[in-house]
mmCIF file of C-alpha atoms in Angstrom:
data_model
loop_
_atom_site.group_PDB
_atom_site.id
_atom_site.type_symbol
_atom_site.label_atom_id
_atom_site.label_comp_id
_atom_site.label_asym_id
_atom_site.label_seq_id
_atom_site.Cartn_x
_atom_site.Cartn_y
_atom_site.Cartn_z
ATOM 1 C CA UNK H 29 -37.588 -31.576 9.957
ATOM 2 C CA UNK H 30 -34.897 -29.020 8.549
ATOM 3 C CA UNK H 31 -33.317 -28.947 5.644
ATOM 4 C CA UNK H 32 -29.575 -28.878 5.004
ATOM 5 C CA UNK H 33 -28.985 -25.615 3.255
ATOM 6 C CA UNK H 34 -31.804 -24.768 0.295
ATOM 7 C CA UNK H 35 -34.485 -22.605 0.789
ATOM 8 C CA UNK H 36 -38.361 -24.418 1.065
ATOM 9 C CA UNK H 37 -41.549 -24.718 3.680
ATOM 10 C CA UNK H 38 -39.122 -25.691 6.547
ATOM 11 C CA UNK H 39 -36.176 -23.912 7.965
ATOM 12 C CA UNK H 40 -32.242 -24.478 6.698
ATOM 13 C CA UNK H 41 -29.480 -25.771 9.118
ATOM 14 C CA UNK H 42 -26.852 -23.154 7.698
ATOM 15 C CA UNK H 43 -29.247 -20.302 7.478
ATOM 16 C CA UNK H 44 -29.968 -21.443 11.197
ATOM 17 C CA UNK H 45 -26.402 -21.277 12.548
ATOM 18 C CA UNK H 46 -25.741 -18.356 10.020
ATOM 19 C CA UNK H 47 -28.309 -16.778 11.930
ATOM 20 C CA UNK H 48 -29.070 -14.483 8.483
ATOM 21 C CA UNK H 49 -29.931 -15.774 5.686
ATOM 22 C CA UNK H 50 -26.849 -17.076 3.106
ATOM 23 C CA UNK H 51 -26.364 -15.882 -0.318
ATOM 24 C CA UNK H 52 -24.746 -18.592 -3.064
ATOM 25 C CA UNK H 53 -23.008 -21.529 -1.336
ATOM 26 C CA UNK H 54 -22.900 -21.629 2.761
ATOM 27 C CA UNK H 55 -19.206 -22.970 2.137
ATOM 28 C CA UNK H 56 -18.803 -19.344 1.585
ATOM 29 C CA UNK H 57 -19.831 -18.424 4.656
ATOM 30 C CA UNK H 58 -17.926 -17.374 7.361
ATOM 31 C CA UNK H 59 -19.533 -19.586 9.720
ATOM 32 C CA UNK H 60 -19.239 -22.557 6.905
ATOM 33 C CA UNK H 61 -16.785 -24.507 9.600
ATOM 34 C CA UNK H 62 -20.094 -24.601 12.350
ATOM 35 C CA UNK H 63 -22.110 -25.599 9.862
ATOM 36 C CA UNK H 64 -20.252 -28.333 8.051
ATOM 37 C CA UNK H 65 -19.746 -29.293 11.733
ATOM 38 C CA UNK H 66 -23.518 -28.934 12.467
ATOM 39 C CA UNK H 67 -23.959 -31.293 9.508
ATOM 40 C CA UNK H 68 -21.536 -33.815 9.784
ATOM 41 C CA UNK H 69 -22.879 -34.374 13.285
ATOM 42 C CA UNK H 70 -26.659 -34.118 12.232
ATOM 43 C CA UNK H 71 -25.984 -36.893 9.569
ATOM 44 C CA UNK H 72 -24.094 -38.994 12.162
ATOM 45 C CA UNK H 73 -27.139 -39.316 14.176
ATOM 46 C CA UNK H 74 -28.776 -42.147 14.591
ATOM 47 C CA UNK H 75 -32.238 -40.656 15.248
ATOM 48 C CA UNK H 76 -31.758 -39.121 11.885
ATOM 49 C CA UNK H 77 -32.750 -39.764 8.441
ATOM 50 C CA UNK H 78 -31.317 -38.267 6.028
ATOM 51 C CA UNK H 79 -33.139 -37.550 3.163
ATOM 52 C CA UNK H 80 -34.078 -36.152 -0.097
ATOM 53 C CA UNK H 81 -37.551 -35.514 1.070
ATOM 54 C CA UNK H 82 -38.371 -31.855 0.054
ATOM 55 C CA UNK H 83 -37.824 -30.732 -3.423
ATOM 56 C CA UNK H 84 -35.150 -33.197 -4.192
ATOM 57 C CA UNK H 85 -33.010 -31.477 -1.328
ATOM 58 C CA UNK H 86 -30.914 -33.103 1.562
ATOM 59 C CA UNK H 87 -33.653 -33.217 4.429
ATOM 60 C CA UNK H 88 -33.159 -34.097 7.883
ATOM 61 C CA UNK H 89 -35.773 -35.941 9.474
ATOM 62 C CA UNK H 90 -35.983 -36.697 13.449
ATOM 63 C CA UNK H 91 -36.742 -39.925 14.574
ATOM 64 C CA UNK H 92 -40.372 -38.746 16.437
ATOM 65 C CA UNK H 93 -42.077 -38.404 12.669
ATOM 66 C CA UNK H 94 -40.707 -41.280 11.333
ATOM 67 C CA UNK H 95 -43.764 -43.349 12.004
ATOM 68 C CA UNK H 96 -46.226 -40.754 9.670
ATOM 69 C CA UNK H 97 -43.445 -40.564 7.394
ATOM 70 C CA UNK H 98 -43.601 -44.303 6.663
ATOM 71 C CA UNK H 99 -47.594 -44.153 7.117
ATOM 72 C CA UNK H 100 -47.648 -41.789 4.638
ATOM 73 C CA UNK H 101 -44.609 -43.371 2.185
ATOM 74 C CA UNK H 102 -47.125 -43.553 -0.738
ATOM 75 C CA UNK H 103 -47.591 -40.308 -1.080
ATOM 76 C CA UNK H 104 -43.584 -39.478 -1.073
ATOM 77 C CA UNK H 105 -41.987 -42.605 -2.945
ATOM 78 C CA UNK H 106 -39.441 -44.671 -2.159
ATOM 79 C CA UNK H 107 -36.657 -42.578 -3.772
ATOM 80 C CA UNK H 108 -37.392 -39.858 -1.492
ATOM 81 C CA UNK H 109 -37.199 -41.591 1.503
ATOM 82 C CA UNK H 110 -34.650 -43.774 0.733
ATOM 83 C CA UNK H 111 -31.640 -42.793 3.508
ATOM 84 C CA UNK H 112 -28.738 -41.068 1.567
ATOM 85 C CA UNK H 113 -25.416 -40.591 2.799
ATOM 86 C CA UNK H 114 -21.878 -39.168 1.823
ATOM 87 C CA UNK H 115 -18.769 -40.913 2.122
ATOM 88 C CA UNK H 116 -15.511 -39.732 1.261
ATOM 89 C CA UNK H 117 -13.026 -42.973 0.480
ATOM 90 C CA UNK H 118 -9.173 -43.367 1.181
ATOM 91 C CA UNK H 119 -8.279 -41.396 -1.900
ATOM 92 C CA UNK H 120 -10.508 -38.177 -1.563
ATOM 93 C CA UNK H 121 -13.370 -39.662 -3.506
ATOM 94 C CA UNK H 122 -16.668 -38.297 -2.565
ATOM 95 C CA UNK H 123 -18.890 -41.093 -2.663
ATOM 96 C CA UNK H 124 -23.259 -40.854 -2.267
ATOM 97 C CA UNK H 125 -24.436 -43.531 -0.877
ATOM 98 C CA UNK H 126 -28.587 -44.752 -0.584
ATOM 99 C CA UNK H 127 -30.215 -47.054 1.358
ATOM 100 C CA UNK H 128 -33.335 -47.586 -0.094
ATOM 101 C CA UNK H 129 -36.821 -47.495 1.513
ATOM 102 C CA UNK H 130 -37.839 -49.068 3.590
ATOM 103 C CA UNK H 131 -35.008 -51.453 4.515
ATOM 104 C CA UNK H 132 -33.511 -48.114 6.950
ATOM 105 C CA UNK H 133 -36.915 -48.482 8.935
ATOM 106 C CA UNK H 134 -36.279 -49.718 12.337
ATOM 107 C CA UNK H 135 -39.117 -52.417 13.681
ATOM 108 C CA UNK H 136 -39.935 -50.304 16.782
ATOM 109 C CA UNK H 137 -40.810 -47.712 14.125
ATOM 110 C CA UNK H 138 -42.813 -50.027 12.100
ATOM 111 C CA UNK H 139 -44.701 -51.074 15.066
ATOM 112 C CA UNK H 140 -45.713 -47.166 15.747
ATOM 113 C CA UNK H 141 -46.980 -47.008 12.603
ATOM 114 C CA UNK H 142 -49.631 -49.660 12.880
ATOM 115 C CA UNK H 143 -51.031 -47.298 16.245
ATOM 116 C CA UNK H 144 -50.718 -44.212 13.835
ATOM 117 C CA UNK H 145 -53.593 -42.685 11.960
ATOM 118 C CA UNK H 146 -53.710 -41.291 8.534
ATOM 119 C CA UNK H 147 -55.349 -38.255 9.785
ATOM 120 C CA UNK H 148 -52.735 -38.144 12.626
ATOM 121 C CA UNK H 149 -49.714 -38.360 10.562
ATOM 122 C CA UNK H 150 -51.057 -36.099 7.749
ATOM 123 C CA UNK H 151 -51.159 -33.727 10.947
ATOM 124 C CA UNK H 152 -47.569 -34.113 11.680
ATOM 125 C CA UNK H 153 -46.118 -33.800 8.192
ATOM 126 C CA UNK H 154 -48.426 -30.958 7.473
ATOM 127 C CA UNK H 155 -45.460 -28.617 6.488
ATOM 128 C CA UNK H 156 -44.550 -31.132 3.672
ATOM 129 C CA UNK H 157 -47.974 -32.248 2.778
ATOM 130 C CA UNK H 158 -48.742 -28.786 2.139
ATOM 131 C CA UNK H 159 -46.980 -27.960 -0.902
ATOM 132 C CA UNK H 160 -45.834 -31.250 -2.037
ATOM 133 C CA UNK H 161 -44.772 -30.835 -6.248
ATOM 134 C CA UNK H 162 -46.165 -34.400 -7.182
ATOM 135 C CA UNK H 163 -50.021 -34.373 -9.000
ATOM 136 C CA UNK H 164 -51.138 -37.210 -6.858
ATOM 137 C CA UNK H 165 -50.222 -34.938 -3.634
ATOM 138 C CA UNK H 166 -51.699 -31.890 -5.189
ATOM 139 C CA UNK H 167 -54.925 -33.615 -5.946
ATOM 140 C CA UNK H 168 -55.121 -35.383 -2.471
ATOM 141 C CA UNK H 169 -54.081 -31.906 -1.202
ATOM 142 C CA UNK H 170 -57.472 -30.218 -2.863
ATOM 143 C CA UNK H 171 -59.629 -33.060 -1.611
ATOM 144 C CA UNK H 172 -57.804 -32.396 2.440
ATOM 145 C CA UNK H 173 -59.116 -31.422 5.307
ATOM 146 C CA UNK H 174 -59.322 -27.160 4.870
ATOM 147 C CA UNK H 175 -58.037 -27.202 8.959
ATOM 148 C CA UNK H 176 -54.887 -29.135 7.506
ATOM 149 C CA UNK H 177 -54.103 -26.174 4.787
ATOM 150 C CA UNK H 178 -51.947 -23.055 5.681
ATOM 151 C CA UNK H 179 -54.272 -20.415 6.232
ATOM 152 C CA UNK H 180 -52.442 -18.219 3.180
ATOM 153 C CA UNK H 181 -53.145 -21.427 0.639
ATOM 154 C CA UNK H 182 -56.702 -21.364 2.194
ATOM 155 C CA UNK H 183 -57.490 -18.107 1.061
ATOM 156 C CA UNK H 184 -56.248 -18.654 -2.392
ATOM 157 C CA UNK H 185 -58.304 -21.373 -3.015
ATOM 158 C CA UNK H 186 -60.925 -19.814 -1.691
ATOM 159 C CA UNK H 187 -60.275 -16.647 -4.237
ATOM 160 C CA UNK H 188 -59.902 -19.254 -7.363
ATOM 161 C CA UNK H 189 -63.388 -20.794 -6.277
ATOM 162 C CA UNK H 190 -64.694 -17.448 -6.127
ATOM 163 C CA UNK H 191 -63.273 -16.682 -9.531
ATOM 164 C CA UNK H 192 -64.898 -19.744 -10.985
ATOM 165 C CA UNK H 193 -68.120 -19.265 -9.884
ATOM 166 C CA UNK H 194 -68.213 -15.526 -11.377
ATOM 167 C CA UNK H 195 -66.658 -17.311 -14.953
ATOM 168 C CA UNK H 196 -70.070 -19.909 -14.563
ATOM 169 C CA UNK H 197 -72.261 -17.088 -13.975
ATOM 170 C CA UNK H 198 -70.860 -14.682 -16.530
ATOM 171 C CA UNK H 199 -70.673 -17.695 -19.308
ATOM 172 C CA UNK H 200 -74.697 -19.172 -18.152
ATOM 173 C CA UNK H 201 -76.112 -15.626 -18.437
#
């Protein structure tokens, strides 16, 4: 899982082939030819979805994690994983295009994610489920599995427990 060009939790496809990271728009970019090339490609595939999974930014998603992505699909929404995709028409019009979810889901797929656990695909999608921005993901997030949390987001909330308990103690005595 990459995404197209912002920055987030997972690695960029532009900063990728850039090989450095990009300042303002990759079209800049003197590699911007590779990686509109790199894109176009990526977005052709059909063991990819493309996405707006990750902060409302294009996402590309390979085919081996669709099963905990749709096992997981309540967590997201459907507008997140509904498949987006640009078009440009016969008179330069740039058209976006979205197939919603979960009409793009293949039934092979749907049949993995009967075999799938919850605990198995919150493994795969850790990177995502880690920092998700919704308030039901944060507050599934603080009831998770500790082993599932980056270590750095560990020690935080290990720090803000710590601070809590010395604010009980300070206001009891």
């Amino acid at each position: 899982m990459v995404l197209q060009a912002a920055r987030g939790r997972v690695p960029n496809l532009a900063e990728t082939i850039a090989r450095e990271p990009i300042r303002g728009s990759w079209w800049g970019h003197p590699k911007d030819r590779q990686i509109f090339r790199a894109a176009r490609a990526i977005s052709e595939s059909p063991a990819i979805l493309v996405c707006k999974l990750i902060d409302n930014k294009v996402t590309y998603v390979h085919r081996r994690v669709w099963p905990a992505l749709v096992k997981l699909a309540p967590r997201f929404g459907n507008k997140r994983l509904a498949k987006v995709s640009d078009e440009h028409t016969n008179t330069g019009a740039h058209v976006s295009r979205r197939l919603p979810f979960p009409e793009w889901v293949p039934a092979d797929v749907m049949k993995e994610v009967e075999k799938l656990s919850v605990p198995e695909a919150e493994r795969i999608l850790s990177a995502v489920l880690a920092q998700n921005s919704s308030k039901a993901a944060r507050k599934l997030w603080r009831s998770a599995d500790p082993h599932l949390i980056p270590l750095p987001v560990r020690e935080r909330r290990s720090r803000k427990r710590h601070v809590s308990e010395e604010r009980r103690t300070i206001a009891t005595n």
